Amino acid sequence: MNYKFNIYIYICVCVLFTTVLVTSFVSYSLDESKHNHDKKVATLMAFSQEKHLQHKLIINAIKSFFKSSVRVKKNEFSIFTRELLGTREALIFTLTPEMTLGYISDEKFAPQLEKLKTILDEHGKLRGTLDNYELIGVNINDPHMPYLFYATPIKRLLFNINKLNDACLQYSSSQGYVKNQSCMMQSTSMISGLFSHNTKLKISLPKYDFYYTLSIGTRASSPMIIEFVCVILSLIFICSLIFVLLYFKLENKRLFKRITRENKLNVAMVSSINHEIRTPINALLGYSQMLRDMPQISDEHSVLIDKMQWSANLLYSVAESTLNYSKSTAGALVLNNAPVNTLQCIGNIQDYYNKLSIPAGKTLDFHISEKLPMVISVDSSKLFQVITNMINNALKYSTGKAVRCHIDVCQRTGFNEESIIRGHYVRILIQDSGLGMSTLTKELLINPFTVDTESKLKHVSSIGLGLYTCNQLLAQVGGKLRLHSVKNEGTKIMLHFPCQFDSSRLSLRLNPIHYRDVRILIIDDNRFNLEVCNAMLAEKQFNTVCANNSEMALTQFVNAEPDVVIVDYQLDEMNGLELIAKMKCIQVNAQTQYFILSANDKNEIVDSEFHSDIYFMQKPFNTAIFLSCLGRDN
């Protein structure tokens, strides 16, 4: 999907996402704080209810005690109340009708009752206040002791409410006011205010005319605030880090797409240039070969023609290396394997050098292993390019006189580190006896434009693509190039080119092809290409028929009933695949073998993978490659 990256929108989205995340965490923290506060409120309510229940039980027990006796004696009251209170720090005492002290549960507290203040309201209910005590007054049915007070010390209440940690508890009533230690330690920072909660509980015991208020307030402690701030800062940092990394990932992805697009454009441009160059190269090679085959050509002119052919082949090699260099940088190199006659394929490479003038004073020796299978499946076009490129380099740059080429087939574990599958390879060893390669020259394997200023061959022109391109080509298709060079001993280059073959076909002997019996229909809308291709095949004594448009091609196909059809991919009205599809519908000769001749590689032609019975060849037309594939099983 194409999109235009906007850094400002990206920053806004990142800030918005981080804000939402932080807000969610703050909201969750506030909810947890409120939940904890509510739990403490519930705990306080349960504590108050428990305390009230104890008060009721004690007061009801005393009232029952007075009802069960005609007259309660002082020592009986003292024993009963002490047993009733147990270890509680509470106090029970009675008052006479004259509001003087009657009975008391513990005589040692009698001096403290001197500060007792009592009030009898208009309804006849007694109320009282006593410093440091909480008083509950009740009327009892005893004419001698009509009033009774149950007093609990406020310090005991303070001790109980101090058990609720991290909560400010305040008790207030008409009899007194008290608060716990947490109220003195509460923080007043802004963040702690966010987690501040206050609840007031109004407690009433109407039966005893007793009312008071409990207030509970909770705030975050300092460790909690530090933890909260650390989590917020961590969230912001993590989000920032993630968004920065995501930004670089998006930028790298965008940059990768741009580089990929530019590489494709570069490959397309180089392919277009290469396509335009192939036509004149094809014409130059073809016409020079036609001139050379004329009987009236003198030896002097023949030498000139050899130089023309050598120059044309060199130009073709440079054009092909440039194209493959562009493809290798874009990772677009693939193999187009097809079964070929092995010996014929290698023999055509030998013929290629037999027809060209090898530099003066140089010799080229081929050694073909007897273990080579008769038929292998290989990309013969790229194999031809790799071998000839390396041999050309050896002939051009080596200071030695002899160049040797040994070719065989081996089986070994794949060169891909992730693969452990054993595969078959065409193994080519090219060796010269020159001065050897310098360290800087060896860097051509990884840097195509390395220049060795100290080399004795620096005057030899070169764009430095051959060695690098072959290395890249082999690496991308699963092969390997190894270079070993020793000073004053020469250079060895070992090439492993992937191939496949069926062991059941190792001893297969192909029937020899009599070229005069093979009828070939050549179709090309370019007159030069048509003439050259026709002349190159005529030299091999093939029976050829030509057509320069698709309509004539269909007519010739019916009339000539060809064994082989060679079609240019780009025609006037339709492409070569469409024309072959029409020929198959006519299908005069069921054994017809089809070739597509194009300036593009097979993988660059749309839907080429769906035509396994068609062989794709690159321009310029190469007789050696064509003969290697002629008569193969599809």
XYZ file of C-alpha atoms in Angstrom:
634
model
C 0.000 0.000 0.000
C 1.384 3.353 -0.980
C 1.207 6.126 1.579
C 2.929 9.372 2.344
C 4.553 9.318 5.757
C 3.838 12.460 7.804
C 6.048 12.881 10.862
C 3.681 15.370 12.517
C 0.696 13.037 12.270
C 2.866 10.181 13.551
C 3.951 12.236 16.584
C 0.324 13.190 17.306
C -0.750 9.550 17.126
C 2.103 8.527 19.438
C 1.269 11.250 21.957
C -2.432 10.356 21.817
C -1.724 6.656 22.340
C 0.650 7.359 25.230
C -1.898 9.718 26.790
C -4.648 7.109 26.541
C -2.378 4.467 28.074
C -1.252 6.719 30.933
C -4.834 7.893 31.515
C -6.014 4.287 31.672
C -3.349 3.469 34.227
C -4.193 6.543 36.338
C -7.894 5.669 36.178
C -7.131 2.106 37.231
C -4.954 3.354 40.108
C -7.683 5.744 41.286
C -10.260 2.957 41.168
C -7.962 0.702 43.178
C -7.397 3.504 45.690
C -11.157 4.045 46.041
C -11.690 0.304 46.400
C -9.105 0.114 49.201
C -10.732 3.109 50.894
C -14.151 1.424 50.736
C -12.662 -1.724 52.260
C -11.334 0.310 55.183
C -14.712 2.013 55.608
C -16.344 -1.405 55.696
C -13.763 -2.552 58.263
C -14.463 0.500 60.410
C -18.225 -0.107 60.210
C -17.724 -3.699 61.274
C -15.557 -2.533 64.170
C -18.226 -0.037 65.280
C -21.010 -2.608 65.059
C -18.962 -5.059 67.061
C -18.313 -2.387 69.688
C -22.006 -1.470 69.861
C -22.978 -5.096 70.234
C -20.568 -5.456 73.143
C -21.998 -2.323 74.749
C -25.538 -3.647 74.398
C -24.650 -7.020 75.824
C -22.895 -5.500 78.820
C -25.634 -2.953 79.529
C -28.411 -5.537 79.135
C -26.532 -7.916 81.425
C -26.298 -5.239 84.129
C -29.965 -4.332 83.768
C -30.893 -7.990 84.111
C -28.638 -8.247 87.119
C -30.562 -5.443 88.856
C -33.947 -6.925 87.860
C -33.073 -10.305 89.275
C -32.318 -8.918 92.757
C -34.587 -7.109 95.210
C -31.640 -5.087 96.352
C -28.172 -5.214 94.817
C -25.375 -4.977 97.334
C -22.158 -3.136 96.729
C -19.878 -6.183 96.909
C -22.236 -8.134 94.589
C -22.155 -5.295 92.068
C -18.383 -5.108 92.236
C -17.917 -8.863 91.716
C -20.473 -9.080 88.908
C -19.141 -6.097 86.938
C -15.524 -7.204 87.265
C -16.463 -10.639 85.939
C -18.524 -9.007 83.199
C -15.848 -6.601 82.024
C -12.958 -9.034 82.310
C -9.834 -7.446 80.936
C -11.625 -4.541 79.333
C -10.467 -1.125 80.478
C -14.076 -0.041 80.971
C -15.849 1.332 84.018
C -19.397 0.796 85.310
C -20.870 2.878 88.074
C -24.284 3.936 89.432
C -25.696 7.176 90.744
C -28.176 7.754 93.525
C -31.282 9.915 93.040
C -29.201 12.747 94.475
C -26.631 12.297 91.689
C -23.962 11.041 94.026
C -21.763 8.054 93.394
C -23.385 4.759 94.302
C -21.613 1.578 93.256
C -18.474 1.395 91.103
C -16.870 -1.578 89.362
C -13.359 -0.581 90.466
C -12.835 1.681 93.502
C -9.467 2.908 92.297
C -11.234 4.937 89.587
C -13.464 6.708 92.120
C -11.243 9.843 92.289
C -11.652 10.355 88.544
C -15.437 10.553 88.931
C -15.069 13.800 90.827
C -14.943 15.521 87.403
C -18.150 13.862 86.291
C -20.774 16.250 84.970
C -24.383 15.098 84.661
C -27.440 16.623 83.039
C -31.010 15.470 83.344
C -33.031 16.590 80.321
C -36.724 17.400 80.117
C -37.533 13.762 79.249
C -35.889 12.484 82.371
C -32.901 10.965 80.571
C -29.546 11.331 82.196
C -26.513 12.488 80.247
C -22.992 12.844 81.466
C -19.499 13.832 80.473
C -16.220 12.680 81.914
C -12.744 13.592 80.738
C -11.035 10.884 78.665
C -14.131 8.640 78.784
C -17.062 7.882 76.530
C -20.245 7.595 78.630
C -23.479 5.756 77.905
C -26.185 6.451 80.495
C -29.232 4.272 81.156
C -32.049 4.234 83.709
C -32.431 1.133 85.843
C -35.405 0.064 87.971
C -33.785 0.445 91.323
C -35.083 3.151 93.629
C -31.764 3.351 95.408
C -29.642 3.390 92.257
C -31.845 4.788 89.422
C -28.982 5.722 87.077
C -26.154 3.707 85.615
C -23.212 4.741 83.418
C -21.077 2.543 81.209
C -17.765 4.315 80.538
C -15.065 3.249 78.066
C -11.744 5.079 77.946
C -11.147 7.124 74.772
C -7.477 6.031 74.761
C -8.738 2.475 74.185
C -10.756 3.691 71.239
C -7.676 5.495 69.937
C -5.655 2.278 70.260
C -8.234 0.362 68.226
C -8.484 2.895 65.403
C -4.684 3.109 65.176
C -4.758 -0.481 63.945
C -6.054 0.765 60.591
C -2.787 1.763 58.949
C -2.545 4.451 56.252
C -5.937 5.849 57.222
C -6.769 9.020 59.102
C -9.525 8.191 61.637
C -11.306 10.855 63.667
C -13.843 10.338 66.448
C -16.054 13.197 67.519
C -19.044 13.367 69.831
C -20.509 15.672 72.403
C -18.222 13.978 74.923
C -14.898 14.425 73.102
C -12.752 14.411 70.013
C -9.787 12.176 69.104
C -7.783 11.254 65.980
C -5.115 8.659 65.269
C -1.439 9.041 64.384
C -1.963 8.703 60.605
C -3.722 12.066 60.576
C -0.445 13.672 61.653
C 1.542 11.933 58.883
C -0.654 12.621 55.857
C 1.149 14.109 52.836
C -0.261 17.225 51.262
C 1.331 16.890 47.768
C -0.725 17.286 44.622
C -0.307 13.655 43.595
C -1.353 12.378 47.011
C -4.427 14.600 46.718
C -5.489 12.551 43.669
C -5.728 9.482 45.880
C -7.401 11.287 48.804
C -10.777 9.912 49.944
C -12.852 10.961 52.971
C -15.975 9.358 54.442
C -17.993 10.391 57.502
C -20.031 7.832 59.381
C -22.683 9.113 61.747
C -23.261 6.470 64.382
C -26.301 6.616 66.660
C -27.663 4.515 69.491
C -31.097 6.105 70.038
C -32.006 3.582 72.717
C -29.236 5.010 74.881
C -29.392 8.517 73.452
C -25.804 8.200 72.306
C -24.486 9.797 69.072
C -21.027 10.260 67.591
C -19.272 10.682 64.223
C -16.406 8.619 62.731
C -14.442 10.156 59.864
C -12.021 8.074 57.789
C -9.638 9.604 55.276
C -7.126 7.730 53.117
C -4.261 9.067 51.040
C -1.407 7.474 49.181
C 1.730 6.920 51.184
C 5.127 8.168 50.022
C 6.253 4.712 48.737
C 2.996 4.396 46.823
C 3.439 7.839 45.278
C 7.028 7.003 44.296
C 5.873 3.708 42.784
C 3.047 5.465 40.925
C 5.376 8.112 39.505
C 7.935 5.469 38.502
C 5.273 3.450 36.672
C 4.041 6.573 34.837
C 7.565 7.525 33.811
C 8.266 3.913 32.775
C 5.140 3.844 30.619
C 6.108 7.095 28.943
C 9.677 5.884 28.399
C 8.609 2.488 27.034
C 6.026 4.065 24.725
C 8.579 6.604 23.527
C 11.142 3.853 22.926
C 8.625 1.688 21.064
C 7.471 4.572 18.901
C 11.043 5.630 18.130
C 11.919 2.063 17.116
C 8.688 1.817 15.136
C 9.530 5.107 13.443
C 12.922 3.792 12.376
C 11.308 0.554 11.226
C 8.782 2.463 9.122
C 11.530 4.697 7.794
C 13.662 1.674 6.944
C 10.696 0.005 5.293
C 9.973 3.154 3.307
C 13.647 3.476 2.419
C 13.791 -0.198 1.452
C 10.757 0.215 -0.803
C 12.302 3.280 -2.386
C 15.622 1.487 -2.928
C 13.779 -1.556 -4.301
C 11.768 0.668 -6.611
C 14.904 2.483 -7.740
C 16.706 -0.828 -8.254
C 13.822 -2.081 -10.360
C 13.890 1.127 -12.349
C 17.640 0.789 -12.785
C 17.279 -2.820 -13.889
C 14.449 -1.829 -16.236
C 16.563 0.991 -17.668
C 19.642 -1.220 -18.065
C 17.446 -3.965 -19.542
C 16.012 -1.483 -22.007
C 19.489 -0.294 -22.979
C 20.669 -3.890 -23.116
C 17.712 -4.749 -25.347
C 18.623 -1.982 -27.758
C 22.298 -2.998 -27.759
C 21.584 -6.664 -28.449
C 20.074 -6.001 -31.884
C 23.144 -4.282 -33.422
C 25.448 -6.746 -31.618
C 23.453 -9.624 -33.059
C 23.661 -8.047 -36.512
C 27.379 -7.357 -36.157
C 28.140 -10.925 -35.075
C 25.894 -12.444 -37.702
C 27.053 -10.331 -40.617
C 30.716 -10.724 -39.663
C 30.226 -14.483 -39.560
C 28.571 -14.338 -42.983
C 31.509 -12.341 -44.312
C 33.970 -14.802 -42.852
C 32.231 -17.744 -44.496
C 32.463 -16.177 -47.964
C 35.044 -18.054 -50.056
C 36.533 -14.928 -51.613
C 37.561 -13.418 -48.237
C 41.314 -13.054 -47.995
C 43.359 -14.026 -44.976
C 43.979 -10.355 -44.195
C 40.280 -9.584 -44.259
C 39.601 -12.719 -42.239
C 41.851 -11.367 -39.485
C 39.911 -8.103 -39.481
C 36.651 -9.993 -39.282
C 37.985 -12.001 -36.316
C 38.789 -8.751 -34.541
C 35.284 -7.476 -35.301
C 33.777 -10.637 -33.829
C 36.026 -10.463 -30.778
C 35.054 -6.826 -30.209
C 31.358 -7.610 -30.680
C 31.563 -10.496 -28.217
C 33.431 -8.303 -25.763
C 30.748 -5.647 -26.120
C 28.081 -8.293 -25.577
C 29.928 -9.578 -22.504
C 30.135 -6.050 -21.073
C 26.430 -5.452 -21.760
C 25.486 -8.775 -20.192
C 27.729 -8.162 -17.165
C 26.208 -4.706 -16.692
C 22.690 -6.148 -16.788
C 23.522 -8.989 -14.408
C 25.295 -6.539 -12.098
C 22.099 -4.472 -11.908
C 20.040 -7.594 -11.315
C 22.398 -8.866 -8.633
C 22.140 -5.603 -6.679
C 18.341 -5.931 -6.855
C 18.418 -9.644 -5.988
C 16.612 -10.505 -9.233
C 18.905 -13.256 -10.527
C 17.224 -16.660 -10.976
C 18.017 -19.859 -12.825
C 15.997 -21.084 -15.807
C 16.973 -24.752 -15.868
C 16.236 -26.972 -18.848
C 17.611 -30.363 -20.012
C 20.557 -30.051 -22.424
C 23.028 -32.337 -24.169
C 25.998 -31.932 -21.826
C 28.813 -32.750 -24.229
C 27.284 -30.675 -26.968
C 26.813 -27.730 -24.577
C 30.478 -27.872 -23.520
C 31.569 -28.532 -27.069
C 29.805 -25.378 -28.241
C 31.816 -23.369 -25.722
C 34.970 -24.850 -27.245
C 33.727 -23.971 -30.726
C 33.112 -20.433 -29.505
C 36.828 -20.026 -28.797
C 37.904 -21.940 -31.897
C 36.194 -19.312 -34.043
C 37.629 -16.367 -32.172
C 41.174 -15.115 -32.271
C 42.810 -15.971 -28.957
C 45.302 -13.238 -27.952
C 48.757 -13.724 -29.451
C 51.035 -15.983 -27.475
C 48.148 -17.480 -25.422
C 46.810 -21.040 -25.502
C 43.513 -22.416 -24.185
C 43.193 -26.090 -23.270
C 39.930 -27.809 -22.340
C 39.701 -31.014 -20.340
C 36.251 -32.576 -20.141
C 35.703 -35.293 -17.536
C 34.500 -38.662 -18.804
C 32.131 -38.803 -15.831
C 29.915 -36.052 -17.247
C 26.343 -37.347 -17.737
C 24.962 -37.132 -21.237
C 21.961 -35.039 -20.176
C 21.728 -32.449 -17.363
C 19.185 -29.813 -16.451
C 20.948 -26.467 -16.254
C 20.587 -22.802 -17.158
C 22.862 -23.102 -20.197
C 22.737 -19.370 -20.949
C 24.115 -18.345 -17.557
C 26.515 -21.290 -17.513
C 27.848 -20.175 -20.894
C 28.228 -16.596 -19.638
C 30.030 -17.605 -16.416
C 32.516 -19.914 -18.120
C 33.302 -17.591 -21.027
C 33.540 -14.581 -18.708
C 36.107 -16.265 -16.493
C 38.086 -17.648 -19.456
C 38.040 -14.209 -21.118
C 39.418 -12.667 -17.930
C 42.174 -15.271 -17.785
C 43.091 -14.726 -21.436
C 42.982 -10.957 -21.092
C 44.678 -10.330 -17.747
C 46.920 -13.325 -17.144
C 50.632 -12.770 -17.818
C 51.121 -16.495 -18.407
C 50.821 -18.168 -21.786
C 48.624 -21.160 -20.951
C 45.048 -21.127 -19.703
C 43.494 -24.470 -18.776
C 39.829 -25.253 -18.177
C 38.702 -28.484 -16.517
C 34.955 -29.308 -16.397
C 33.223 -32.124 -14.478
C 30.188 -32.770 -12.261
C 30.237 -33.249 -8.485
C 27.782 -33.814 -5.678
C 28.129 -32.006 -2.365
C 26.209 -30.274 0.432
C 24.575 -27.018 -0.610
C 26.579 -23.817 -0.175
C 23.626 -22.152 1.558
C 24.381 -22.267 5.306
C 20.711 -22.906 6.070
C 20.582 -25.922 3.741
C 21.916 -29.398 4.415
C 20.612 -30.928 1.182
C 23.179 -32.446 -1.144
C 22.994 -31.233 -4.708
C 24.717 -31.635 -8.060
C 27.028 -28.995 -9.491
C 28.902 -28.427 -12.718
C 32.441 -27.865 -11.459
C 34.730 -25.676 -13.551
C 38.407 -25.125 -12.742
C 40.120 -22.312 -14.664
C 43.861 -22.030 -14.139
C 46.566 -19.770 -15.534
C 50.315 -19.606 -14.945
C 50.802 -15.849 -14.666
C 52.091 -13.588 -11.928
C 49.000 -14.043 -9.805
C 46.495 -11.501 -8.483
C 47.303 -8.758 -6.008
C 45.333 -8.315 -2.800
C 43.509 -5.283 -4.200
C 42.594 -7.135 -7.371
C 41.101 -9.984 -5.304
C 38.731 -7.442 -3.794
C 36.912 -7.424 -7.141
C 34.946 -10.349 -5.686
C 33.197 -7.989 -3.284
C 33.867 -4.555 -4.804
C 33.369 -4.349 -8.580
C 35.192 -1.025 -8.959
C 38.425 -1.732 -7.108
C 41.504 -0.253 -8.791
C 45.009 -1.581 -8.116
C 47.335 1.333 -8.899
C 50.410 -0.899 -8.505
C 49.231 -3.581 -10.909
C 51.302 -4.086 -14.047
C 48.017 -4.535 -15.955
C 46.471 -1.258 -14.899
C 46.742 -0.054 -18.487
C 44.279 -2.776 -19.562
C 40.796 -1.304 -19.813
C 38.101 -2.831 -17.614
C 34.996 -1.741 -15.731
C 35.619 -4.432 -13.087
C 32.221 -6.168 -13.342
C 33.132 -9.635 -14.635
C 34.561 -11.248 -11.509
C 32.105 -9.516 -9.181
C 29.055 -10.322 -11.335
C 29.984 -14.003 -11.653
C 30.527 -14.189 -7.898
C 27.153 -12.528 -7.216
C 25.370 -14.639 -9.820
C 26.665 -17.890 -8.331
C 25.944 -16.765 -4.769
C 22.336 -15.869 -5.579
C 21.558 -19.082 -7.457
C 23.159 -21.377 -4.851
C 26.600 -21.820 -6.418
C 30.081 -20.821 -5.346
C 33.160 -19.062 -6.701
C 36.494 -19.735 -5.026
C 39.696 -17.933 -5.921
C 43.225 -18.976 -5.064
C 46.131 -16.930 -6.347
C 49.824 -17.248 -5.486
C 52.441 -14.709 -6.514
C 54.478 -15.875 -9.522
C 52.543 -19.158 -9.652
C 49.246 -18.081 -11.169
C 45.572 -18.056 -10.311
C 43.006 -20.829 -9.857
C 39.296 -20.109 -9.978
C 36.891 -22.872 -8.974
C 33.252 -22.453 -10.030
C 30.344 -24.558 -8.770
C 27.248 -24.072 -10.922
C 24.028 -25.812 -9.709
C 22.394 -28.393 -11.982
C 20.112 -31.415 -11.751
C 20.104 -34.770 -13.467
C 18.421 -38.131 -13.185
C 20.792 -40.993 -12.399
C 18.717 -43.234 -14.702
C 19.785 -41.058 -17.625
C 23.547 -41.107 -16.979
C 24.182 -43.667 -19.709
C 21.622 -42.180 -22.131
C 22.957 -41.846 -25.635
C 21.217 -39.211 -27.701
C 20.614 -39.940 -31.333
C 22.699 -37.640 -33.501
C 20.774 -34.821 -35.141
C 21.105 -34.419 -38.903
C 20.624 -30.687 -39.269
C 19.510 -30.909 -42.919
C 16.474 -32.920 -41.815
C 15.405 -30.273 -39.264
C 12.906 -27.683 -40.555
C 13.063 -24.407 -38.608
C 10.570 -21.529 -38.792
C 12.171 -18.196 -37.743
C 9.823 -15.314 -36.838
C 11.109 -11.802 -36.132
C 9.798 -8.394 -37.173
C 13.335 -6.961 -37.234
C 14.954 -7.562 -40.625
C 18.517 -7.557 -39.282
C 17.761 -10.126 -36.600
C 15.877 -12.286 -39.074
C 18.691 -12.279 -41.613
C 21.392 -12.942 -39.041
C 19.544 -15.763 -37.305
C 18.734 -17.320 -40.666
C 22.358 -17.067 -41.828
C 23.743 -18.559 -38.584
C 21.384 -21.545 -38.853
C 21.970 -21.918 -42.577
C 25.659 -22.265 -41.841
C 24.807 -25.389 -39.834
C 22.858 -26.712 -42.857
C 19.437 -26.305 -41.208
C 16.386 -26.156 -43.461
C 15.042 -22.680 -42.553
C 11.893 -20.683 -43.366
C 11.463 -17.022 -42.346
C 8.495 -14.791 -41.485
C 8.544 -11.133 -40.443
C 4.992 -10.899 -39.011
C 2.530 -13.072 -37.152
C 0.112 -13.538 -40.062
C 2.841 -14.803 -42.378
C 4.184 -16.948 -39.543
C 0.876 -18.818 -39.173
C 0.764 -19.421 -42.928
C 4.340 -20.709 -43.030
C 3.648 -22.860 -39.974
C 0.878 -24.674 -41.842
C 2.784 -24.968 -45.124
C 6.268 -25.855 -43.836
C 5.232 -28.093 -40.908
C 8.414 -27.099 -38.990
C 10.178 -29.233 -36.401
C 11.429 -26.127 -34.591
C 9.895 -22.654 -34.219
C 12.042 -19.697 -33.091
C 9.858 -16.664 -32.234
C 10.884 -13.174 -31.178
C 8.948 -12.266 -28.036
C 8.079 -8.723 -29.121
C 6.159 -8.856 -32.399
C 3.993 -6.341 -34.186
C 0.485 -7.550 -33.330
C 1.037 -10.030 -30.505
C 3.824 -11.428 -28.368
C 5.598 -14.692 -29.024
C 3.674 -16.661 -26.384
C 0.350 -15.666 -27.917
C 1.563 -16.682 -31.373
C 2.796 -20.052 -30.096
C -0.593 -20.617 -28.444
C -2.261 -20.175 -31.839
C 0.250 -22.539 -33.450
C -0.486 -25.182 -30.831
C -4.159 -24.935 -31.721
C -3.245 -25.690 -35.328
C -0.551 -28.213 -34.249
C 0.558 -29.445 -37.676
C 3.535 -31.279 -36.177
C 2.917 -32.666 -32.690
C 6.683 -32.891 -32.081
C 7.352 -29.217 -32.783
C 9.867 -27.647 -30.419
C 9.301 -23.990 -29.539
C 11.897 -21.337 -28.683
C 11.259 -17.780 -27.494
C 14.036 -15.353 -28.391
C 13.985 -12.230 -26.226
C 16.275 -9.557 -24.879
C 14.768 -10.271 -21.445
C 15.496 -13.144 -19.105
C 12.832 -15.819 -18.728
C 11.741 -14.670 -15.272
C 11.140 -11.153 -16.663
C 8.545 -12.441 -19.147
C 4.976 -12.524 -17.814
C 3.528 -16.032 -17.323
C 6.724 -17.711 -18.557
C 6.551 -20.186 -15.661
C 3.343 -21.647 -17.155
C 5.111 -22.699 -20.375
C 7.490 -25.471 -19.389
C 7.471 -26.859 -22.940
C 8.918 -23.630 -24.381
C 12.621 -22.853 -24.203
C 13.524 -19.207 -23.587
C 16.742 -17.827 -25.114
C 18.253 -14.403 -24.696
C 19.446 -12.247 -27.553
C 21.748 -12.150 -29.351
C 21.003 -15.527 -30.874
C 23.663 -17.973 -29.729
C 24.067 -21.007 -31.950
C 25.951 -22.913 -29.272
C 23.157 -22.547 -26.716
C 20.528 -23.320 -29.326
C 22.265 -26.537 -30.402
C 22.628 -27.569 -26.728
C 18.877 -27.426 -26.287
C 17.837 -28.784 -29.666
C 16.023 -32.068 -29.455
C 15.796 -32.043 -25.643
C 12.909 -33.686 -23.811
C 10.450 -31.129 -22.436
